[in-house]
Short mmCIF file of C-alpha atoms in Angstrom, two decimals:
data_model
loop_
_atom_site.label_atom_id
_atom_site.label_comp_id
_atom_site.label_asym_id
_atom_site.label_seq_id
_atom_site.Cartn_x
_atom_site.Cartn_y
_atom_site.Cartn_z
CA ALA A 6 16.45 11.42 -4.97
CA GLN A 7 14.37 8.79 -5.80
CA THR A 8 14.72 5.44 -3.38
CA VAL A 9 13.10 2.10 -3.96
CA THR A 10 12.15 -0.85 -1.24
CA GLN A 11 11.15 -4.20 -2.00
CA SER A 12 10.69 -5.20 1.66
CA GLN A 13 10.45 -9.15 0.21
CA PRO A 14 13.48 -10.55 -0.22
CA GLU A 15 12.51 -14.19 -0.55
CA MET A 16 9.13 -15.56 -1.20
CA SER A 17 7.27 -19.71 -2.37
CA VAL A 18 4.47 -19.96 -3.98
CA GLN A 19 2.88 -23.23 -5.62
CA GLU A 20 2.70 -23.47 -9.64
CA ALA A 21 -0.88 -22.64 -10.89
CA GLU A 22 -1.24 -20.52 -7.56
CA THR A 23 -1.16 -16.62 -7.76
CA VAL A 24 1.51 -14.89 -6.03
CA THR A 25 2.27 -10.66 -5.70
CA LEU A 26 5.30 -8.79 -5.05
CA SER A 27 5.82 -5.82 -3.57
CA CYS A 28 7.35 -2.60 -3.98
CA THR A 29 6.77 1.18 -2.54
CA TYR A 30 9.13 3.99 -4.11
CA ASP A 31 9.32 7.44 -3.33
CA THR A 32 9.96 10.10 -5.70
CA SER A 33 9.97 13.92 -6.27
CA GLU A 34 8.93 13.63 -9.84
CA SER A 35 5.62 14.58 -10.86
CA ASN A 36 6.16 12.53 -14.03
CA TYR A 37 7.66 9.33 -13.77
CA TYR A 38 7.65 5.78 -14.41
CA LEU A 39 7.71 2.22 -13.15
CA PHE A 40 9.28 -1.24 -14.30
CA TRP A 41 9.10 -4.74 -12.76
CA TYR A 42 12.30 -6.97 -15.04
CA LYS A 43 12.67 -10.24 -14.33
CA GLN A 44 16.66 -12.01 -14.01
CA PRO A 45 15.99 -15.31 -14.43
CA PRO A 46 19.53 -17.19 -14.38
CA SER A 47 20.81 -16.82 -16.82
CA ARG A 48 20.89 -12.95 -15.78
CA GLN A 49 19.70 -12.16 -18.40
CA MET A 50 17.45 -8.27 -17.46
CA ILE A 51 13.93 -9.01 -19.17
CA LEU A 52 11.14 -6.28 -18.97
CA VAL A 53 7.88 -8.25 -17.17
CA ILE A 54 5.26 -4.81 -17.22
CA ARG A 55 5.96 -0.95 -17.39
CA GLN A 56 3.68 1.49 -15.80
CA GLU A 57 3.08 5.51 -16.66
CA ALA A 58 2.92 7.15 -13.21
CA TYR A 59 -0.04 9.39 -15.33
CA LYS A 60 -2.01 6.40 -16.11
CA GLN A 61 -4.75 5.23 -13.18
CA GLN A 62 -5.40 2.59 -15.13
CA ASN A 63 -3.32 -0.99 -14.37
CA ALA A 64 -1.09 -2.16 -16.14
CA THR A 65 -1.40 -5.73 -17.55
CA GLU A 66 0.83 -9.06 -19.49
CA ASN A 67 -0.83 -11.12 -19.54
CA ARG A 68 -0.22 -13.15 -16.02
CA PHE A 69 1.38 -10.29 -14.87
CA SER A 70 -1.16 -6.99 -13.82
CA VAL A 71 -0.05 -4.29 -11.32
CA ASN A 72 -1.67 -2.81 -8.27
CA PHE A 73 -1.07 1.12 -8.61
CA GLN A 74 -1.21 3.18 -5.46
CA LYS A 75 0.48 6.42 -6.57
CA ALA A 76 -0.98 8.08 -3.76
CA ALA A 77 0.28 5.78 -1.29
CA LYS A 78 3.95 5.49 -3.22
CA SER A 79 2.88 1.52 -3.88
CA PHE A 80 3.19 -0.63 -6.99
CA SER A 81 2.47 -4.51 -6.08
CA LEU A 82 3.02 -7.29 -8.97
CA LYS A 83 0.75 -9.45 -9.03
CA ILE A 84 1.60 -12.90 -11.38
CA SER A 85 -1.25 -15.40 -11.78
CA ASP A 86 -0.93 -18.78 -12.35
CA SER A 87 2.29 -19.05 -11.54
CA GLN A 88 4.75 -21.48 -13.73
CA LEU A 89 8.04 -23.26 -13.01
CA GLY A 90 9.83 -20.63 -15.93
CA ASP A 91 8.73 -18.17 -13.10
CA THR A 92 11.40 -18.67 -10.78
CA ALA A 93 13.82 -15.21 -11.36
CA MET A 94 14.79 -12.44 -9.44
CA TYR A 95 11.83 -9.64 -9.89
CA PHE A 96 13.51 -6.18 -9.35
CA CYS A 97 11.42 -3.08 -9.28
CA ALA A 98 12.28 0.23 -10.70
CA VAL A 99 11.40 3.71 -10.41
CA ARG A 100 12.63 6.35 -13.81
CA ASP A 101 11.71 9.37 -13.94
CA ASN A 102 10.43 11.35 -17.47
CA TYR A 103 13.88 12.04 -18.85
CA GLY A 104 15.46 9.11 -18.38
CA GLN A 105 18.72 10.04 -16.37
CA ASN A 106 16.92 8.81 -12.56
CA PHE A 107 16.33 4.70 -12.61
CA VAL A 108 16.70 3.48 -9.86
CA PHE A 109 16.25 -0.16 -8.95
CA GLY A 110 15.06 -2.04 -5.70
CA PRO A 111 16.66 -5.24 -4.18
CA GLY A 112 14.21 -7.53 -5.85
CA THR A 113 12.70 -10.49 -4.69
CA ARG A 114 13.63 -13.64 -5.36
CA LEU A 115 10.68 -15.59 -6.31
CA SER A 116 10.70 -19.56 -6.41
CA VAL A 117 7.50 -21.37 -7.80
CA LEU A 118 7.79 -25.30 -6.25
CA PRO A 119 6.08 -27.63 -8.65
CA GLY B 5 16.39 -9.04 -34.47
CA ALA B 6 18.85 -8.80 -31.83
CA GLY B 7 19.01 -7.66 -28.93
CA VAL B 8 21.86 -6.78 -26.12
CA SER B 9 25.01 -8.18 -26.74
CA GLN B 10 28.33 -7.70 -24.16
CA SER B 11 31.38 -9.93 -23.81
CA PRO B 12 33.34 -11.51 -21.96
CA SER B 13 30.28 -13.27 -19.74
CA ASN B 14 32.49 -13.70 -17.61
CA LYS B 15 36.05 -11.74 -16.44
CA VAL B 16 38.93 -13.03 -13.81
CA THR B 17 41.43 -11.12 -13.34
CA GLU B 18 44.62 -10.35 -10.52
CA LYS B 19 44.34 -7.09 -8.52
CA GLY B 20 45.29 -3.61 -10.22
CA LYS B 21 44.49 -5.42 -13.32
CA ASP B 22 43.04 -3.13 -16.09
CA VAL B 23 39.97 -5.01 -17.46
CA GLU B 24 37.49 -3.83 -20.51
CA LEU B 25 34.40 -4.39 -20.69
CA ARG B 26 32.22 -4.33 -24.53
CA CYS B 27 28.98 -3.86 -25.06
CA ASP B 28 26.84 -3.72 -28.45
CA PRO B 29 23.78 -1.95 -28.06
CA ILE B 30 20.45 -2.60 -29.87
CA SER B 31 20.93 -1.42 -33.54
CA GLY B 32 19.17 2.01 -33.62
CA HIS B 33 19.32 2.43 -30.00
CA THR B 34 20.66 5.96 -30.02
CA ALA B 35 20.95 5.51 -25.79
CA LEU B 36 23.25 3.29 -23.82
CA TYR B 37 22.89 2.54 -19.86
CA TRP B 38 25.70 0.89 -18.04
CA TYR B 39 24.41 -0.03 -14.25
CA ARG B 40 26.44 -2.48 -11.19
CA GLN B 41 25.21 -5.18 -9.61
CA SER B 42 26.71 -6.91 -6.78
CA LEU B 43 26.18 -9.87 -5.24
CA GLY B 44 22.70 -9.38 -3.55
CA GLN B 45 21.61 -5.99 -4.67
CA GLY B 46 19.99 -3.99 -6.41
CA LEU B 47 21.51 -2.42 -9.74
CA GLU B 48 23.26 0.44 -9.55
CA PHE B 49 23.30 3.30 -12.25
CA LEU B 50 26.58 4.27 -13.62
CA ILE B 51 26.67 6.23 -16.83
CA TYR B 52 24.03 6.75 -19.63
CA PHE B 53 25.07 7.72 -23.53
CA GLN B 54 22.98 9.64 -25.33
CA GLY B 55 24.53 9.59 -29.47
CA ASN B 56 28.36 9.33 -28.25
CA SER B 57 27.65 11.78 -25.13
CA ALA B 58 27.75 11.02 -21.68
CA PRO B 59 26.83 13.96 -20.05
CA ASP B 60 26.61 12.63 -16.59
CA LYS B 61 29.19 11.08 -15.02
CA SER B 62 28.92 11.17 -11.24
CA GLY B 63 27.39 7.96 -10.99
CA LEU B 64 30.90 6.52 -12.30
CA PRO B 65 31.91 5.25 -7.87
CA SER B 66 35.34 6.17 -8.71
CA ASP B 67 37.78 8.19 -11.20
CA ARG B 68 40.09 4.29 -11.53
CA PHE B 69 36.59 3.68 -13.85
CA SER B 70 36.05 4.83 -17.53
CA ALA B 71 33.13 4.43 -20.24
CA GLU B 72 33.33 5.86 -23.97
CA ARG B 73 31.35 4.93 -26.63
CA THR B 74 32.12 5.51 -30.29
CA GLY B 75 30.04 5.65 -33.80
CA GLY B 76 26.99 5.78 -31.91
CA SER B 77 27.22 2.35 -30.34
CA VAL B 78 29.27 0.40 -29.04
CA SER B 79 30.33 0.94 -25.17
CA THR B 80 33.49 0.04 -23.65
CA LEU B 81 33.50 -0.04 -20.25
CA THR B 82 37.07 0.24 -18.71
CA ILE B 83 38.58 -0.05 -15.26
CA GLN B 84 41.98 0.70 -13.93
CA ARG B 85 44.10 -1.02 -11.09
CA THR B 86 40.92 -2.99 -10.43
CA GLN B 87 40.28 -3.76 -6.87
CA GLN B 88 38.27 -6.74 -5.29
CA GLU B 89 35.13 -4.60 -4.44
CA ASP B 90 35.01 -4.09 -8.13
CA SER B 91 33.72 -7.59 -8.54
CA ALA B 92 30.25 -7.88 -9.56
CA VAL B 93 27.85 -7.97 -12.53
CA TYR B 94 28.41 -5.52 -15.16
CA LEU B 95 24.54 -5.18 -16.85
CA CYS B 96 24.78 -3.46 -20.55
CA ALA B 97 20.86 -2.07 -21.64
CA SER B 98 20.17 0.44 -24.77
CA SER B 99 16.37 1.97 -25.38
CA PHE B 100 15.44 3.77 -28.88
CA GLY B 101 15.64 7.16 -26.90
CA LEU B 102 16.58 8.55 -23.84
CA PHE B 103 13.10 10.44 -23.17
CA THR B 104 10.66 8.13 -23.18
CA ASP B 105 11.51 4.70 -23.90
CA THR B 106 11.85 1.14 -22.25
CA GLN B 107 15.70 -0.01 -21.67
CA TYR B 108 16.23 -3.32 -22.43
CA PHE B 109 19.26 -5.19 -20.62
CA GLY B 110 22.20 -7.40 -22.39
CA PRO B 111 23.08 -10.99 -20.40
CA GLY B 112 25.73 -9.15 -18.01
CA THR B 113 29.06 -9.39 -17.94
CA ARG B 114 30.57 -10.95 -14.51
CA LEU B 115 33.79 -9.27 -13.50
CA THR B 116 35.36 -11.29 -10.35
CA VAL B 117 38.41 -9.49 -9.02
CA LEU B 118 41.13 -12.31 -7.07
#
């Protein structure tokens, strides 16, 4: 079974500052994928970033980057130059290679303050 | 192109009534997924379809829940004899292939059972 833990229910950051959201997971799979999804008040789930576990290089997408520590089973999300539009719930998720087990964490509510 | 769409966006029903939730995946996506998001919780995986087939229905919370997909496209999630604990946002996602691709989510249907 796969599990995902997000230990920060809520966080806030000043506009233009940097914030890191934590995620730890557990899986028995040798190959898997990790994701961060953003869910603004509109409820639409938006993919922020994705990481293949077999890749050592940390994924980056513009202002979003991850710190993937495979041995520690840690997958944190760093948001640089935070913008008001980044305010949302952020979900960390792990999915096995076959797509049949897709488990989400409970989410972290991020507020970007002007 | 158009994203995943779901209807209705909101549904209020009385306890004991049946409801149908609809999902229109992205054109060409063969895999389709249903999730449930209860208030303040992460996403709970319900069921997935590869084409019209749902190989594993064990994620459905009870036998009051059923889902079907016809023509490899639109899917319907049906909840019979709704209970108050069924109140949640029901999210649908689709992906091009089951094994490798990122899932793209619809805006969800908010179900409220009175």
